[in-house]
Structure formats: C-alpha cells, structure tokens
C-alpha cells in the first residue's frame, strides 16, 4: 500500500482529474513524491550515521513503513473496484505503438543517464559505487552521495 492508497481510504481520490481538479491531483502527486524522498532520506541517513548494513536498514524501515500504513489506513485493503480506471488502464495504453510503461521506463533511464554522466553528483555517485575507499581518498563526499542516492530512490 502506498501513500496514495492511504489518502484514498481517508476519502480523497488522489488521481481525480476532473474539471478544475488537475491542480489538486498534481499537488497530491508532488506530495507523494516528497514523502517518498523523505523516507528514502531517512534510510540513507540511518545507513550513513550509524554505519549500518544497507540491507538491514532497508528491510527494517520497510517493516516500519508498512506498519505505519497499516495503522493509518485502519488495516483496510485496496480492492480492484476502488482503483481509478485510468490507473488500471495505464499498462494497456500505447503511444506510437509502444506501451506507456515502456515510455515511463525510457524517461527514467534517460534521467538516470543524464544524472550519472552529466552531473558532478552523478559522477561522484558512480565513482563511489565502483570503489568507495578510492572515492573517499579522491575527496568525494561519500556520505552525502549515499544519502542522495537513497533520497532519489525513495
């Protein structure tokens, strides 16, 4: 269950795109992305601050976040009939003969390529992934890049 599901169970339709509601849907979507980034930041900070293994932190916070969603939603589940038809139909939509999911993946790949090859932060992250101790000796702020990676992934 995601944050959008919690909002839906609170009586709000997150993906409402009727007349005059476009701004609200966009604002809610941005809020969901900010919440995800904040939770990713927490993961990165815990790993960086306490030198914990990333798998332990990731699985631990996964349980914590799922528990929080369960409590916030009152244990409710999202049934198929509660999902907006636009969301259910998205995997079947096509653009220029390719499914929309392929287009979304292509955009994510292009943004990741741009980050890793054309931004200093991305190149530092790439160097950190290749050899963390060499990146540290090269003067790369490895802890900051680690937190950035988890924030972006959130």
Short mmCIF file of C-alpha atoms in Angstrom, two decimals:
data_model
loop_
_atom_site.label_atom_id
_atom_site.label_comp_id
_atom_site.label_asym_id
_atom_site.label_seq_id
_atom_site.Cartn_x
_atom_site.Cartn_y
_atom_site.Cartn_z
CA UNK A 1 0.00 0.00 0.00
CA UNK A 2 1.30 3.43 -0.92
CA UNK A 3 0.64 6.91 0.43
CA UNK A 4 -1.90 7.45 -2.34
CA UNK A 5 -3.82 4.44 -1.02
CA UNK A 6 -3.90 5.92 2.46
CA UNK A 7 -5.28 9.17 1.07
CA UNK A 8 -7.89 7.24 -0.92
CA UNK A 9 -9.03 5.46 2.26
CA UNK A 10 -9.30 8.79 4.01
CA UNK A 11 -11.98 9.73 1.48
CA UNK A 12 -9.81 11.53 -1.04
CA UNK A 13 -9.45 10.46 -4.68
CA UNK A 14 -5.77 11.02 -5.35
CA UNK A 15 -5.96 10.71 -9.10
CA UNK A 16 -9.05 12.81 -9.61
CA UNK A 17 -8.56 14.66 -12.86
CA UNK A 18 -11.98 16.13 -13.45
CA UNK A 19 -12.60 19.74 -14.48
CA UNK A 20 -10.85 22.12 -12.12
CA UNK A 21 -9.18 19.34 -10.16
CA UNK A 22 -5.97 18.99 -12.18
CA UNK A 23 -4.00 21.23 -9.81
CA UNK A 24 -5.15 19.23 -6.80
CA UNK A 25 -4.12 15.93 -8.38
CA UNK A 26 -0.73 17.36 -9.32
CA UNK A 27 -0.23 18.78 -5.82
CA UNK A 28 -1.10 15.42 -4.26
CA UNK A 29 1.26 13.62 -6.62
CA UNK A 30 4.08 16.01 -5.70
CA UNK A 31 3.32 15.48 -2.02
CA UNK A 32 3.57 11.72 -2.52
CA UNK A 33 6.96 12.10 -4.19
CA UNK A 34 8.18 14.35 -1.38
CA UNK A 35 7.08 11.80 1.21
CA UNK A 36 8.91 9.05 -0.69
CA UNK A 37 12.05 11.18 -0.88
CA UNK A 38 11.83 11.95 2.84
CA UNK A 39 11.55 8.25 3.70
CA UNK A 40 14.47 7.47 1.40
CA UNK A 41 16.44 10.21 3.13
CA UNK A 42 15.73 8.54 6.48
CA UNK A 43 17.11 5.25 5.13
CA UNK A 44 20.25 6.93 3.80
CA UNK A 45 20.77 8.89 6.98
CA UNK A 46 20.46 5.78 9.16
CA UNK A 47 22.98 3.92 6.99
CA UNK A 48 25.40 6.86 6.92
CA UNK A 49 25.09 7.97 10.54
CA UNK A 50 25.27 4.59 12.24
CA UNK A 51 27.27 2.64 9.61
CA UNK A 52 24.54 0.03 9.44
CA UNK A 53 24.32 -2.51 6.62
CA UNK A 54 22.01 -1.15 3.95
CA UNK A 55 20.00 -4.37 3.67
CA UNK A 56 19.23 -4.31 7.39
CA UNK A 57 18.10 -0.68 7.29
CA UNK A 58 16.08 -1.18 4.12
CA UNK A 59 14.22 -4.22 5.44
CA UNK A 60 13.76 -2.68 8.88
CA UNK A 61 12.30 0.57 7.59
CA UNK A 62 10.17 -1.39 5.10
CA UNK A 63 8.52 -3.11 8.06
CA UNK A 64 8.20 0.19 9.90
CA UNK A 65 6.66 1.99 6.91
CA UNK A 66 4.26 -0.87 6.18
CA UNK A 67 3.19 -0.88 9.81
CA UNK A 68 2.59 2.87 9.66
CA UNK A 69 0.49 2.48 6.51
CA UNK A 70 -1.48 -0.32 8.16
CA UNK A 71 -2.21 1.82 11.22
CA UNK A 72 -3.01 4.94 9.18
CA UNK A 73 -5.40 3.05 6.88
CA UNK A 74 -7.07 1.16 9.70
CA UNK A 75 -5.99 -2.12 8.13
CA UNK A 76 -8.06 -1.52 5.00
CA UNK A 77 -7.12 -3.10 1.68
CA UNK A 78 -7.40 -1.62 -1.78
CA UNK A 79 -9.78 -3.67 -3.90
CA UNK A 80 -9.79 -3.73 -7.67
CA UNK A 81 -13.03 -1.77 -7.89
CA UNK A 82 -11.51 1.07 -5.83
CA UNK A 83 -8.66 1.72 -8.26
CA UNK A 84 -9.29 4.54 -10.71
CA UNK A 85 -9.90 3.27 -14.27
CA UNK A 86 -7.10 5.46 -15.63
CA UNK A 87 -4.60 3.72 -13.36
CA UNK A 88 -5.86 0.23 -14.22
CA UNK A 89 -5.82 1.03 -17.93
CA UNK A 90 -2.33 2.52 -17.97
CA UNK A 91 -0.45 -0.73 -18.74
CA UNK A 92 -2.66 -1.25 -21.81
CA UNK A 93 -2.30 2.28 -23.18
CA UNK A 94 0.07 2.75 -26.11
CA UNK A 95 1.89 5.67 -27.67
CA UNK A 96 3.45 5.26 -31.11
CA UNK A 97 2.88 1.51 -30.87
CA UNK A 98 4.72 1.07 -27.55
CA UNK A 99 3.11 0.59 -24.13
CA UNK A 100 3.12 3.63 -21.85
CA UNK A 101 5.12 1.71 -19.25
CA UNK A 102 7.95 1.44 -21.79
CA UNK A 103 7.82 5.22 -22.26
CA UNK A 104 7.91 5.80 -18.50
CA UNK A 105 10.88 3.44 -18.17
CA UNK A 106 12.65 5.21 -21.06
CA UNK A 107 12.23 8.57 -19.30
CA UNK A 108 13.64 7.15 -16.05
CA UNK A 109 16.60 5.62 -17.91
CA UNK A 110 17.26 8.91 -19.74
CA UNK A 111 17.15 10.91 -16.50
CA UNK A 112 19.44 8.41 -14.78
CA UNK A 113 21.87 8.52 -17.70
CA UNK A 114 21.85 12.31 -17.58
CA UNK A 115 22.47 12.31 -13.82
CA UNK A 116 25.31 9.77 -13.94
CA UNK A 117 27.10 11.22 -16.97
CA UNK A 118 26.48 14.95 -16.99
CA UNK A 119 26.14 15.98 -13.35
CA UNK A 120 29.02 16.13 -10.87
CA UNK A 121 26.87 14.45 -8.22
CA UNK A 122 26.13 11.56 -10.56
CA UNK A 123 29.76 11.03 -11.50
CA UNK A 124 30.68 11.07 -7.81
CA UNK A 125 27.96 8.54 -7.09
CA UNK A 126 29.23 6.37 -9.94
CA UNK A 127 32.76 6.55 -8.54
CA UNK A 128 31.51 5.71 -5.05
CA UNK A 129 29.71 2.65 -6.39
CA UNK A 130 32.85 1.47 -8.16
CA UNK A 131 35.25 1.81 -5.23
CA UNK A 132 34.05 3.51 -2.02
CA UNK A 133 37.50 3.80 -0.41
CA UNK A 134 39.07 5.26 -3.57
CA UNK A 135 36.18 7.74 -3.82
CA UNK A 136 36.84 8.80 -0.24
CA UNK A 137 40.55 9.35 -0.96
CA UNK A 138 39.64 11.32 -4.10
CA UNK A 139 37.78 13.82 -1.92
CA UNK A 140 34.26 12.80 -2.88
CA UNK A 141 31.74 13.43 -0.09
CA UNK A 142 30.74 9.77 0.04
CA UNK A 143 28.30 10.09 2.92
CA UNK A 144 26.45 12.91 1.19
CA UNK A 145 26.27 10.89 -2.05
CA UNK A 146 25.00 7.86 -0.17
CA UNK A 147 22.18 9.88 1.37
CA UNK A 148 21.46 11.47 -2.02
CA UNK A 149 21.16 8.03 -3.64
CA UNK A 150 18.64 6.83 -1.06
CA UNK A 151 16.70 10.10 -1.23
CA UNK A 152 16.36 9.91 -5.00
CA UNK A 153 15.44 6.23 -4.80
CA UNK A 154 12.73 6.95 -2.24
#
